[in-house]
Short mmCIF file of C-alpha atoms and ligand atoms in Angstrom, two decimals:
data_model
loop_
_atom_site.label_atom_id
_atom_site.label_comp_id
_atom_site.label_asym_id
_atom_site.label_seq_id
_atom_site.Cartn_x
_atom_site.Cartn_y
_atom_site.Cartn_z
CA SER A 1 -72.82 173.71 -156.82
CA SER A 2 -70.97 175.99 -159.21
CA SER A 3 -72.16 179.05 -157.46
CA LYS A 4 -70.29 178.15 -154.34
CA PRO A 5 -67.42 180.46 -153.74
CA LYS A 6 -63.97 178.73 -153.86
CA LEU A 7 -62.45 179.96 -150.73
CA PHE A 8 -60.53 177.13 -149.29
CA PHE A 9 -57.63 178.62 -147.37
CA ARG A 10 -55.17 175.73 -147.19
CA LYS A 11 -52.67 178.09 -145.52
CA PRO A 12 -54.33 180.65 -143.39
CA ARG A 13 -53.59 184.15 -144.72
CA TRP A 14 -54.15 185.84 -141.37
CA PRO A 15 -50.75 186.42 -139.74
CA ARG A 16 -50.11 185.27 -136.16
CA MET A 17 -48.48 188.42 -134.94
CA ASP A 18 -48.39 187.34 -131.38
CA SER A 19 -45.12 185.73 -130.39
CA THR A 20 -46.13 184.75 -126.83
CA PRO A 21 -46.29 180.92 -126.48
CA HIS A 22 -49.77 179.75 -126.56
CA HIS A 23 -49.86 177.26 -123.90
CA ARG A 24 -52.97 176.94 -121.67
CA LYS A 25 -53.28 180.08 -119.54
CA THR A 26 -55.57 180.58 -116.65
CA ASN A 27 -55.82 184.21 -116.03
CA HIS A 28 -57.43 185.78 -119.01
CA ASN A 29 -58.37 189.08 -117.40
CA HIS A 30 -54.74 190.21 -118.05
CA ASN A 31 -54.39 188.98 -121.61
CA HIS A 32 -51.19 189.92 -123.40
CA ASN A 33 -53.27 191.30 -126.16
CA HIS A 34 -54.76 193.99 -124.08
CA ASN A 35 -54.92 197.29 -126.02
CA SER A 36 -52.49 196.16 -128.76
CA LYS A 37 -53.06 195.53 -132.43
CA LYS A 38 -52.02 191.96 -131.86
CA LYS A 39 -55.38 190.65 -130.79
CA ASP A 40 -56.09 187.20 -132.06
CA LYS A 41 -58.71 186.97 -134.74
CA ILE A 42 -61.81 184.88 -133.94
CA VAL A 43 -65.18 184.49 -135.60
CA VAL A 44 -68.32 184.44 -133.48
CA ILE A 45 -71.56 183.11 -134.67
CA MET A 46 -74.54 184.36 -132.71
CA GLY A 47 -78.34 183.82 -132.86
CA ALA A 48 -81.26 182.33 -131.03
CA THR A 49 -81.83 178.63 -130.63
CA GLY A 50 -82.88 176.92 -133.88
CA THR A 51 -81.56 179.61 -136.31
CA GLY A 52 -78.96 177.38 -138.10
CA LYS A 53 -75.85 178.42 -136.15
CA SER A 54 -74.42 174.92 -136.14
CA LYS A 55 -75.06 174.46 -139.85
CA LEU A 56 -73.31 177.69 -140.69
CA SER A 57 -70.45 176.92 -138.32
CA ILE A 58 -69.76 173.72 -140.28
CA ASP A 59 -70.05 175.39 -143.66
CA LEU A 60 -67.51 177.97 -142.57
CA ALA A 61 -65.20 175.74 -140.68
CA THR A 62 -64.72 173.61 -143.89
CA ARG A 63 -63.74 176.70 -145.83
CA PHE A 64 -61.44 178.45 -143.42
CA ARG A 65 -59.49 175.81 -141.53
CA ALA A 66 -61.39 176.49 -138.33
CA GLU A 67 -62.12 174.84 -135.04
CA ILE A 68 -65.36 175.19 -133.34
CA ILE A 69 -65.87 176.19 -129.69
CA ASN A 70 -69.41 175.61 -128.26
CA SER A 71 -70.91 178.49 -126.25
CA ASP A 72 -74.18 176.88 -125.40
CA LYS A 73 -74.31 176.52 -121.55
CA MET A 74 -76.35 173.28 -121.66
CA GLN A 75 -74.39 171.74 -124.54
CA VAL A 76 -71.04 172.13 -122.60
CA TYR A 77 -72.38 169.23 -120.29
CA ASN A 78 -72.03 165.61 -121.08
CA GLY A 79 -75.48 164.08 -121.66
CA LEU A 80 -78.93 164.80 -122.96
CA ASP A 81 -77.73 165.19 -126.57
CA ILE A 82 -81.06 165.22 -128.16
CA THR A 83 -82.76 167.49 -125.60
CA THR A 84 -80.00 170.09 -125.66
CA ASN A 85 -79.72 169.83 -129.53
CA LYS A 86 -76.01 169.02 -129.84
CA ILE A 87 -74.92 168.70 -133.42
CA PRO A 88 -74.65 164.99 -134.18
CA LEU A 89 -71.27 163.49 -134.92
CA HIS A 90 -72.07 162.55 -138.48
CA GLN A 91 -73.04 166.27 -139.23
CA ARG A 92 -69.72 167.60 -137.89
CA CYS A 93 -67.82 166.79 -141.10
CA GLY A 94 -64.71 165.88 -139.13
CA ILE A 95 -64.44 169.54 -137.78
CA THR A 96 -62.95 169.56 -134.20
CA HIS A 97 -65.45 170.74 -131.58
CA HIS A 98 -64.39 171.93 -128.18
CA LEU A 99 -66.46 172.26 -125.01
CA LEU A 100 -69.27 170.20 -126.50
CA GLY A 101 -70.25 167.58 -123.96
CA GLU A 102 -67.06 167.90 -122.18
CA VAL A 103 -68.16 169.05 -118.69
CA ASP A 104 -69.47 166.53 -116.13
CA PRO A 105 -72.90 167.73 -115.31
CA VAL A 106 -72.77 166.37 -111.69
CA LEU A 107 -69.22 166.98 -110.75
CA GLN A 108 -69.16 170.54 -112.29
CA ALA A 109 -72.89 171.26 -111.94
CA ASP A 110 -72.28 175.06 -111.75
CA PHE A 111 -70.12 175.55 -114.67
CA SER A 112 -70.18 179.39 -114.78
CA PRO A 113 -69.50 182.11 -117.21
CA LEU A 114 -66.19 182.72 -115.57
CA ASP A 115 -65.36 179.16 -115.97
CA PHE A 116 -66.22 179.28 -119.61
CA ARG A 117 -64.12 182.47 -119.98
CA ASN A 118 -61.08 180.71 -118.64
CA LEU A 119 -61.49 177.41 -120.40
CA ALA A 120 -62.53 178.77 -123.76
CA GLY A 121 -59.79 181.39 -123.54
CA SER A 122 -57.21 178.53 -123.16
CA VAL A 123 -58.68 176.67 -126.11
CA ILE A 124 -58.62 179.84 -128.34
CA SER A 125 -54.94 180.28 -127.52
CA ASP A 126 -54.27 176.69 -128.34
CA ILE A 127 -56.19 176.83 -131.75
CA VAL A 128 -54.43 180.00 -132.62
CA SER A 129 -51.06 178.48 -131.83
CA ARG A 130 -51.79 175.85 -134.41
CA ARG A 131 -52.47 178.56 -136.94
CA LYS A 132 -56.18 177.72 -137.16
CA LEU A 133 -59.19 180.01 -136.84
CA PRO A 134 -61.32 179.77 -133.59
CA LEU A 135 -65.04 179.75 -134.36
CA ILE A 136 -67.30 180.36 -131.38
CA VAL A 137 -70.78 179.02 -131.79
CA GLY A 138 -73.65 178.82 -129.37
CA GLY A 139 -76.70 180.62 -127.98
CA SER A 140 -75.53 181.53 -124.54
CA ASN A 141 -74.88 185.19 -124.72
CA SER A 142 -73.72 185.40 -121.09
CA PHE A 143 -71.03 182.96 -122.03
CA VAL A 144 -70.05 184.82 -125.18
CA HIS A 145 -70.08 188.09 -123.24
CA ALA A 146 -67.91 186.64 -120.50
CA LEU A 147 -65.38 185.23 -122.90
CA LEU A 148 -65.01 188.36 -125.05
CA VAL A 149 -64.90 191.39 -122.80
CA ASP A 150 -61.59 192.67 -122.00
CA ARG A 151 -62.51 192.82 -118.25
CA PHE A 152 -65.10 190.54 -116.96
CA ASP A 153 -66.91 191.09 -113.64
CA PRO A 154 -68.62 187.74 -112.57
CA ASP A 155 -70.72 189.71 -110.04
CA SER A 156 -72.54 191.91 -112.45
CA ASN A 157 -75.33 190.67 -114.86
CA VAL A 158 -75.17 193.13 -117.79
CA PHE A 159 -78.16 191.38 -119.43
CA GLU A 160 -80.62 192.15 -116.48
CA PRO A 161 -82.89 194.90 -117.82
CA SER A 162 -82.57 196.74 -114.46
CA SER A 163 -78.94 196.37 -114.31
CA ARG A 164 -76.74 199.39 -114.06
CA SER A 165 -73.86 197.99 -115.86
CA PHE A 166 -73.92 197.81 -119.61
CA PRO A 167 -71.96 195.37 -121.77
CA SER A 168 -68.49 196.72 -122.56
CA SER A 169 -67.44 197.05 -126.22
CA THR A 170 -63.79 196.71 -125.37
CA LEU A 171 -62.92 193.10 -126.30
CA ARG A 172 -59.81 191.14 -125.85
CA TYR A 173 -59.98 189.45 -129.32
CA ASN A 174 -60.34 190.94 -132.79
CA CYS A 175 -63.91 189.55 -133.44
CA CYS A 176 -65.96 189.07 -136.56
CA PHE A 177 -69.50 188.76 -135.37
CA LEU A 178 -72.13 186.94 -137.51
CA TRP A 179 -75.67 187.08 -136.29
CA VAL A 180 -78.13 184.59 -137.85
CA ASP A 181 -81.64 186.06 -137.48
CA VAL A 182 -85.04 184.55 -138.25
CA SER A 183 -88.22 186.45 -137.74
CA MET A 184 -89.84 185.40 -134.55
CA ARG A 185 -93.00 184.35 -136.35
CA VAL A 186 -91.24 181.94 -138.68
CA LEU A 187 -88.87 180.82 -136.08
CA SER A 188 -91.69 179.84 -133.56
CA GLU A 189 -93.32 177.74 -136.14
CA TYR A 190 -89.97 176.11 -136.89
CA LEU A 191 -89.17 175.40 -133.27
CA SER A 192 -92.45 173.70 -132.79
CA LEU A 193 -91.59 171.40 -135.63
CA ARG A 194 -88.19 170.79 -134.27
CA VAL A 195 -89.56 169.78 -130.75
CA GLU A 196 -91.69 167.10 -132.57
CA ASP A 197 -88.65 165.95 -134.44
CA MET A 198 -86.75 165.67 -131.24
CA PHE A 199 -89.27 163.40 -129.69
CA ASP A 200 -89.32 161.31 -132.89
CA SER A 201 -85.51 160.96 -132.46
CA GLY A 202 -85.79 159.57 -128.99
CA MET A 203 -86.05 162.58 -126.56
CA LEU A 204 -88.52 160.70 -124.36
CA ASP A 205 -86.14 157.86 -123.89
CA GLU A 206 -83.43 160.34 -123.02
CA LEU A 207 -85.66 162.11 -120.51
CA THR A 208 -86.69 158.78 -119.04
CA GLU A 209 -83.12 157.79 -118.45
CA PHE A 210 -82.40 161.10 -116.84
CA PHE A 211 -85.30 160.93 -114.42
CA SER A 212 -84.64 157.28 -113.59
CA GLU A 213 -81.03 158.00 -112.69
CA PHE A 214 -82.10 161.24 -110.91
CA PRO A 215 -78.90 163.04 -110.22
CA GLY A 216 -80.23 165.71 -107.71
CA ARG A 217 -77.36 168.00 -108.57
CA SER A 218 -76.91 168.19 -112.24
CA GLY A 219 -76.12 171.12 -114.36
CA LEU A 220 -78.55 169.78 -116.79
CA LYS A 221 -81.54 170.08 -114.54
CA LYS A 222 -82.46 173.37 -116.03
CA ALA A 223 -82.27 172.18 -119.66
CA ILE A 224 -85.57 172.82 -121.46
CA GLY A 225 -87.35 169.33 -121.24
CA ILE A 226 -86.36 168.61 -117.62
CA PRO A 227 -88.53 170.93 -115.67
CA GLU A 228 -91.44 170.54 -118.11
CA PHE A 229 -91.44 166.66 -117.75
CA GLU A 230 -90.98 166.69 -113.94
CA ASN A 231 -94.66 166.52 -113.17
CA TYR A 232 -95.14 163.90 -115.79
CA PHE A 233 -92.49 161.60 -114.30
CA LYS A 234 -93.85 162.28 -110.79
CA LYS A 235 -97.15 161.06 -111.95
CA TYR A 236 -95.82 158.34 -114.03
CA PRO A 237 -92.43 157.22 -112.58
CA PRO A 238 -90.03 156.23 -115.28
CA ARG A 239 -88.89 152.71 -115.92
CA PRO A 240 -85.25 152.56 -117.02
CA ARG A 241 -86.23 150.78 -120.25
CA PRO A 242 -89.43 152.14 -121.55
CA PRO A 243 -91.41 150.14 -124.04
CA HIS A 244 -92.20 151.91 -127.38
CA GLY A 245 -94.70 154.62 -127.90
CA ARG A 246 -95.43 158.02 -126.77
CA GLY A 247 -96.23 158.38 -123.18
CA GLY A 248 -96.42 154.66 -122.78
CA ASP A 249 -93.29 154.55 -120.64
CA GLY A 250 -94.77 156.29 -117.61
CA GLY A 251 -95.48 153.44 -115.42
CA GLY A 252 -98.81 151.81 -115.27
CA GLY A 253 -101.03 154.93 -115.30
CA ASP A 254 -104.24 155.32 -117.33
CA PRO A 255 -103.11 155.66 -120.93
CA VAL A 256 -105.39 158.51 -121.73
CA ARG A 257 -104.24 160.61 -118.79
CA THR A 258 -100.67 159.60 -119.54
CA GLU A 259 -101.10 160.90 -122.98
CA GLU A 260 -102.61 164.15 -121.76
CA ALA A 261 -99.74 164.84 -119.24
CA TYR A 262 -97.33 164.02 -122.08
CA MET A 263 -98.99 166.41 -124.49
CA GLU A 264 -99.01 169.21 -121.77
CA ALA A 265 -95.24 168.78 -121.23
CA VAL A 266 -94.50 168.90 -124.94
CA ARG A 267 -96.61 171.96 -125.28
CA GLU A 268 -94.65 173.55 -122.40
CA ILE A 269 -91.41 172.70 -124.10
CA LYS A 270 -92.50 174.39 -127.34
CA ASP A 271 -93.62 177.54 -125.40
CA ASN A 272 -90.51 177.67 -123.34
CA THR A 273 -88.30 177.26 -126.40
CA CYS A 274 -89.93 180.18 -127.92
CA GLN A 275 -89.50 182.16 -124.85
CA LEU A 276 -85.83 181.28 -124.73
CA ALA A 277 -85.44 182.29 -128.30
CA LYS A 278 -87.10 185.70 -127.56
CA LYS A 279 -84.76 186.31 -124.54
CA GLN A 280 -81.75 185.45 -126.61
CA ILE A 281 -82.70 187.84 -129.32
CA GLY A 282 -83.19 190.48 -126.60
CA LYS A 283 -79.56 189.89 -125.29
CA ILE A 284 -78.19 190.05 -128.85
CA VAL A 285 -79.83 193.40 -129.52
CA ARG A 286 -78.42 194.61 -126.18
CA LEU A 287 -74.90 193.68 -127.22
CA LYS A 288 -75.41 195.34 -130.62
CA ARG A 289 -76.62 198.53 -128.90
CA ALA A 290 -73.61 198.42 -126.67
CA GLY A 291 -71.39 198.74 -129.81
CA TRP A 292 -70.56 195.15 -130.61
CA ASP A 293 -70.25 195.10 -134.48
CA LEU A 294 -72.78 192.19 -135.23
CA ARG A 295 -73.51 191.60 -138.90
CA ARG A 296 -76.97 190.38 -139.15
CA LEU A 297 -77.93 187.78 -141.67
CA ASP A 298 -81.49 187.24 -142.32
CA ALA A 299 -82.30 183.53 -142.64
CA THR A 300 -86.08 184.02 -142.59
CA GLU A 301 -86.66 183.35 -146.29
CA ALA A 302 -84.52 180.09 -146.08
CA PHE A 303 -86.57 178.91 -143.10
CA ARG A 304 -89.81 179.79 -144.87
CA GLU A 305 -88.79 177.68 -147.79
CA VAL A 306 -87.74 174.72 -145.92
CA MET A 307 -91.04 174.53 -144.01
CA SER A 308 -93.25 175.13 -147.05
CA ASN A 309 -93.43 172.20 -149.45
CA SER A 310 -92.51 174.16 -152.51
CA ASN A 311 -90.15 172.97 -155.07
CA VAL A 312 -87.52 175.46 -154.39
CA SER A 313 -84.82 174.08 -152.36
CA GLY A 314 -84.33 175.86 -149.08
CA SER A 315 -80.65 175.19 -148.93
CA GLU A 316 -80.20 177.29 -152.17
CA ILE A 317 -81.73 180.27 -150.50
CA TRP A 318 -79.73 179.64 -147.36
CA GLU A 319 -76.55 179.53 -149.53
CA ARG A 320 -77.42 182.73 -151.21
CA GLN A 321 -78.76 184.74 -148.34
CA VAL A 322 -76.74 183.47 -145.44
CA LEU A 323 -73.80 181.39 -146.28
CA GLU A 324 -72.43 183.41 -149.23
CA PRO A 325 -72.55 186.68 -147.36
CA SER A 326 -70.92 185.09 -144.33
CA VAL A 327 -68.08 183.73 -146.32
CA LYS A 328 -67.49 187.22 -147.89
CA ILE A 329 -67.57 188.81 -144.37
CA VAL A 330 -65.23 186.30 -142.92
CA LYS A 331 -62.95 186.35 -145.90
CA ARG A 332 -62.57 190.18 -145.75
CA PHE A 333 -62.12 190.07 -141.94
CA LEU A 334 -59.16 187.62 -142.36
CA GLU A 335 -57.51 189.71 -144.98
CA GLU A 336 -57.69 192.91 -143.14
P1 ATP B 1 -79.27 183.01 -118.56
O1 ATP B 1 -78.37 183.99 -117.84
O2 ATP B 1 -80.77 183.52 -118.43
O3 ATP B 1 -79.01 181.65 -118.12
P2 ATP B 1 -77.76 182.72 -120.82
O4 ATP B 1 -77.48 183.58 -121.89
O5 ATP B 1 -76.57 182.57 -119.77
O6 ATP B 1 -78.96 183.19 -120.06
P3 ATP B 1 -79.08 180.87 -122.34
O7 ATP B 1 -78.28 180.03 -123.29
O8 ATP B 1 -79.92 181.88 -122.86
O9 ATP B 1 -78.09 181.26 -121.32
O10 ATP B 1 -79.86 179.76 -121.52
C1 ATP B 1 -80.86 180.17 -120.48
C2 ATP B 1 -81.63 178.90 -120.18
O11 ATP B 1 -82.29 178.38 -121.36
C3 ATP B 1 -80.88 177.69 -119.66
O12 ATP B 1 -80.68 177.83 -118.31
C4 ATP B 1 -81.83 176.53 -120.04
O13 ATP B 1 -82.84 176.45 -119.23
C5 ATP B 1 -82.25 176.95 -121.44
N1 ATP B 1 -81.37 176.47 -122.54
C6 ATP B 1 -80.43 177.17 -123.06
N2 ATP B 1 -79.81 176.30 -124.00
C7 ATP B 1 -80.45 175.21 -123.94
C8 ATP B 1 -80.25 173.94 -124.65
N3 ATP B 1 -79.33 173.86 -125.65
N4 ATP B 1 -81.08 172.89 -124.36
C9 ATP B 1 -82.01 173.05 -123.44
N5 ATP B 1 -82.25 174.19 -122.71
C10 ATP B 1 -81.40 175.20 -123.01
#
């Protein structure tokens, strides 16, 4: 639309002041940028699950010559694309995504925050060396924290309420933080619809396949959907190729009971997704209190519009209340 800001930076305006060769490094605890003005600029999109981070990341990446680095601990693994909500290829608009489905869930089942710090740190160096903007997007705040703090201690959990250590606000990059927030009341309504949508898109087939292969040691076994369906598949062992229909794939059980077990598992998924969102918001608030300069963007209105069947287009509100302010914030950050 004509109201869209025209901010297509063909040539990035931010100078690359660092002259160190940016080949892949492994030890990022002693980054060359430490305590200097030459920290690389990166943009970080934070927010609970379902708040529209992926959408915002694409909208920004197409404007600022950026590449996206996924920071969702389940989406780093290969597999369960629907269950873990990976952005589908056709929605990526040709933007390069890193660490999205790249890790083998069985061979590297315990991909840790430290692993993420090292790998994503290398990817950032590589993106910066090509004079593009790294854009970190994902809901795992333990990953984001591990990646960004100047000194990372893998043995302390700064998010545990009882933890003595607090997140550090000394960061090894020059960060612009965008926090997409949606009121919990509206978000839980949306998440419930999203779960139904995921099942309409084939989530049950995906779960059936996962359980029929049963890799005992998979990094994905904690993904929301797997523990919730464990009982269901125990009662109704999966067949590799399920016939169509809800709950109809679970072996030869009583269809009514199958349906009940199915409904129960779906209800648990909805509940647990809301719990996850609440926990994620708690962690974000903790980071903000620790001094991270998070710029909060309230997307509640946009979500409300999308869910109500009014004539007002939700994406118009999204553009005005989320996208345009984000573009301004990032533009100013890159010009600093
Ligand atoms: P924690 O330290 O509690 O694991 P975190 O910040 O490292 O928190 P989160 O992203 O909040 O990581 O994920 C916590 C849990 O939420 C995961 O272990 C998983 O059960 C679930 N989860 C997170 N992201 C997804 C996803 N994309 N799909 C399915 N489940 C997810």
